[in-house]
Coordinates of C-alpha atoms in Angstrom, one line a residue:
M179 CA 82.4 109.9 16.7
A180 CA 85.4 109.9 18.8
L181 CA 87.6 106.9 19.2
A182 CA 87.8 105.4 22.7
T183 CA 91.4 105.7 23.8
R184 CA 92.7 102.6 25.8
T185 CA 94.1 103.8 29.2
D186 CA 94.7 100.4 30.8
R187 CA 98.4 99.4 31.0
R188 CA 100.2 96.0 31.4
P189 CA 101.4 95.6 34.9
S190 CA 105.0 95.7 35.3
F191 CA 107.1 92.5 35.9
A192 CA 107.8 93.3 39.3
R193 CA 104.0 93.8 40.1
T194 CA 103.4 90.6 38.4
V195 CA 105.8 88.6 40.3
W196 CA 104.6 90.1 43.6
D197 CA 101.0 89.4 42.8
S198 CA 101.7 85.9 42.4
T199 CA 101.7 83.3 45.2
V200 CA 105.3 82.2 44.1
G201 CA 106.5 85.6 44.0
K202 CA 105.2 86.4 47.6
K203 CA 106.7 83.0 48.8
T204 CA 110.0 84.0 47.2
V205 CA 110.1 87.3 48.9
M206 CA 109.1 85.8 52.3
A207 CA 112.0 83.2 51.7
V208 CA 114.7 85.7 50.9
S209 CA 113.7 88.3 53.5
G210 CA 113.6 85.4 55.9
L211 CA 117.2 84.2 55.2
I212 CA 118.4 87.7 55.4
M213 CA 117.0 88.0 58.9
L214 CA 118.5 84.6 59.9
L215 CA 121.8 85.8 58.8
Y216 CA 121.5 88.7 61.0
L217 CA 120.2 86.5 64.1
V218 CA 123.5 84.4 63.7
V219 CA 125.8 87.2 63.6
H220 CA 123.7 89.1 66.5
M221 CA 123.8 86.1 68.8
I222 CA 127.7 85.6 68.3
G223 CA 128.0 89.3 69.3
N224 CA 125.7 88.9 72.3
L225 CA 127.9 86.2 73.6
K226 CA 130.8 88.5 74.0
I227 CA 129.1 89.6 77.2
F228 CA 130.7 86.6 79.0
F229 CA 134.0 88.2 78.3
G230 CA 133.3 91.3 80.6
A231 CA 132.0 94.6 80.3
G232 CA 135.1 95.9 78.5
D233 CA 135.1 93.6 75.7
F234 CA 131.2 93.8 75.3
D235 CA 131.2 97.7 75.4
H236 CA 134.2 97.8 72.9
Y237 CA 132.3 95.3 70.6
A238 CA 129.1 97.8 70.5
H239 CA 131.4 100.8 69.8
W240 CA 133.1 98.9 67.0
L241 CA 129.6 98.1 65.4
R242 CA 129.3 102.1 65.0
T243 CA 132.7 102.4 63.4
V244 CA 132.5 99.7 60.8
G245 CA 133.8 100.9 57.5
E246 CA 135.7 104.1 58.9
P247 CA 137.0 106.3 57.4
F248 CA 135.1 105.3 54.2
M249 CA 131.9 105.1 56.0
H250 CA 130.9 107.9 58.3
Y251 CA 130.5 107.0 62.1
E252 CA 127.2 104.8 62.2
W253 CA 126.6 104.8 58.6
T254 CA 127.2 101.1 58.2
L255 CA 125.1 100.3 61.3
W256 CA 122.3 102.4 59.9
L257 CA 122.5 100.7 56.6
V258 CA 122.2 97.4 58.2
R259 CA 119.3 98.7 60.1
V260 CA 117.4 99.9 56.9
V261 CA 118.2 96.5 55.1
L262 CA 116.7 94.7 58.3
V263 CA 113.6 97.0 58.3
V264 CA 112.8 96.2 54.6
A265 CA 113.3 92.4 55.2
V266 CA 111.0 92.5 58.2
V267 CA 108.3 94.5 56.5
A268 CA 108.5 92.4 53.4
H269 CA 108.4 89.3 55.4
A270 CA 105.6 90.4 57.3
V271 CA 103.4 91.7 54.4
S272 CA 103.9 88.7 52.2
A273 CA 103.2 86.4 55.2
Y274 CA 99.9 88.3 55.8
Q275 CA 98.7 88.3 52.2
L276 CA 99.6 84.7 51.8
S277 CA 97.5 83.9 54.8
R278 CA 94.5 86.0 53.6
R279 CA 94.8 84.4 50.2
D280 CA 94.8 80.9 51.8
I281 CA 91.9 81.8 54.0
K282 CA 89.9 83.0 50.8
A283 CA 90.8 79.9 48.8
R284 CA 89.3 77.6 51.5
P285 CA 86.3 79.4 53.2
T286 CA 84.8 76.1 54.4
R287 CA 86.4 73.6 56.7
Y288 CA 87.4 70.3 55.2
V289 CA 85.2 67.4 55.7
H290 CA 88.1 65.3 56.5
R291 CA 90.9 66.7 58.6
K292 CA 94.4 67.0 57.3
P293 CA 97.2 65.2 59.2
R294 CA 98.4 67.1 62.3
A295 CA 101.1 69.6 61.4
S296 CA 103.9 70.2 63.6
Y297 CA 103.9 72.6 66.6
A298 CA 106.3 74.9 64.7
T299 CA 104.1 74.9 61.5
R300 CA 100.9 75.5 63.5
T301 CA 102.3 78.4 65.5
M302 CA 104.2 80.2 62.7
R303 CA 101.6 82.9 62.5
W304 CA 101.4 83.6 66.4
G305 CA 105.1 83.3 66.5
G306 CA 105.3 86.0 64.0
V307 CA 103.1 88.3 66.0
I308 CA 105.1 87.5 69.3
L309 CA 108.4 88.4 67.5
A310 CA 106.9 91.6 65.9
L311 CA 106.1 92.7 69.5
F312 CA 109.2 91.7 70.8
I313 CA 111.2 93.7 68.2
V314 CA 109.5 96.9 69.3
W315 CA 110.1 96.2 73.0
H316 CA 113.6 95.2 72.5
L317 CA 114.2 98.5 70.6
L318 CA 112.6 100.6 73.1
D319 CA 114.5 98.8 75.8
L320 CA 118.2 98.6 74.8
T321 CA 118.4 101.0 71.8
T322 CA 116.2 104.1 72.8
G323 CA 116.1 103.2 76.5
T324 CA 112.4 104.3 76.6
V325 CA 111.1 101.3 78.5
H326 CA 114.5 100.4 80.1
S327 CA 114.5 99.6 83.8
G328 CA 117.3 100.9 86.3
G329 CA 118.0 104.0 84.3
F330 CA 119.4 103.7 80.5
Q331 CA 123.0 104.6 80.4
E332 CA 124.1 105.7 76.7
G333 CA 127.4 104.2 75.8
R334 CA 127.1 101.4 78.5
P335 CA 125.5 98.5 76.7
Y336 CA 126.9 96.0 79.1
Q337 CA 125.3 97.6 82.2
N338 CA 122.0 98.0 80.3
V339 CA 121.7 94.5 79.5
V340 CA 122.5 93.3 83.0
D341 CA 119.8 95.8 84.3
T342 CA 117.2 94.3 81.7
F343 CA 117.8 90.8 82.8
S344 CA 117.7 91.7 86.4
T345 CA 114.1 92.0 86.2
W346 CA 111.6 88.9 86.1
Y347 CA 109.6 90.5 83.2
G348 CA 112.8 91.4 81.3
N349 CA 113.7 87.6 81.5
V350 CA 110.3 86.3 80.7
I351 CA 109.8 88.6 77.7
Y352 CA 113.2 87.7 76.1
I353 CA 113.0 84.1 76.7
V354 CA 109.6 83.6 75.3
A355 CA 110.5 85.5 72.3
M356 CA 113.8 83.4 71.8
L357 CA 111.6 80.2 72.1
A358 CA 109.4 81.8 69.5
V359 CA 112.6 82.6 67.4
G360 CA 113.4 78.9 67.5
L361 CA 110.2 77.6 66.4
H362 CA 110.2 80.0 63.6
V363 CA 113.6 79.3 62.3
R364 CA 113.0 75.6 62.5
H365 CA 110.1 75.7 60.1
G366 CA 111.1 78.8 58.1
F367 CA 114.5 77.6 57.1
W368 CA 113.2 74.4 55.6
S369 CA 110.3 76.2 54.0
A370 CA 112.6 78.7 52.4
A371 CA 114.7 76.0 51.0
Q372 CA 111.6 74.5 49.4
T373 CA 110.6 77.8 48.1
L374 CA 113.9 78.5 46.5
G375 CA 114.2 75.2 45.1
V376 CA 116.9 73.9 47.1
G377 CA 114.9 71.1 48.7
S378 CA 114.6 67.6 47.0
R379 CA 114.0 63.9 48.3
T380 CA 117.6 63.4 48.9
R381 CA 118.3 66.6 50.6
D382 CA 115.2 66.9 52.9
R383 CA 116.6 64.9 55.8
A384 CA 119.9 67.1 55.7
L385 CA 117.8 70.4 55.4
K386 CA 115.4 69.3 58.3
A387 CA 118.5 68.5 60.5
T388 CA 120.2 71.7 59.6
A389 CA 117.1 73.7 60.5
N390 CA 116.9 71.9 63.9
V391 CA 120.6 72.4 64.6
L392 CA 120.3 76.3 63.7
A393 CA 117.1 76.7 65.7
L394 CA 118.7 74.9 68.9
L395 CA 122.0 77.0 68.6
L396 CA 120.0 80.3 68.2
T397 CA 117.8 79.6 71.1
A398 CA 120.5 78.3 73.5
G399 CA 122.8 81.4 72.3
F400 CA 120.3 84.0 73.0
I401 CA 118.7 82.5 76.3
A402 CA 122.3 82.0 77.6
V403 CA 122.7 85.9 78.2
P404 CA 119.6 86.1 80.6
V405 CA 120.4 83.0 82.2
G406 CA 124.1 84.2 82.8
V407 CA 122.6 87.5 84.4
M408 CA 120.2 85.4 86.6
T409 CA 123.0 83.1 87.8
G410 CA 125.5 85.8 88.5
V411 CA 127.9 84.6 85.9
V412 CA 127.2 88.2 84.2
S413 CA 127.0 90.9 86.6

């Protein structure tokens, strides 16, 4: 009689961490902070549009030459893009799986309702969907020019931005998305701090204040660009 061979293997440490709720929350927190850092840098760069076409176009060109001559033309930019794509996918997948796990754990409604959560908390999921759709539209509009209005001009980002925000729908899409960013950052920053063990009873007030300030600055900074075009400050 032949002895049965054991074929099952113990899952790797990385798989064990990923399968756990804590692991998914950690991935979500770290990827969220990576995206938050990008948003801050991106907003500061966007505000250069108020210094005129020359400065803004020069900034856009500089992004493609960062690291030269060690890095080839656009290599650094593509490296940033790859990191962002990984962060976005990791964030979205972990959020979806945590949501499904939460639903399975509570298949029936509570008899007693929980205290009402904040608006930002209750709209995190829809906000994530809105932002995912916006990212696709934003890339097709100002990176590839596929859905751009007024004729996309390669190498002239200033004019492309003005063209986009010269249409009512371009302004509506962008402003709604930036409001969603603000709500997402407001709740997400504080949640990430709790997940990573930074939060405490004494620090919660400061963390919440920081989250509110970040959300406000990012929202105002991004929305300033379409408002500038609509009011003629940027033209």
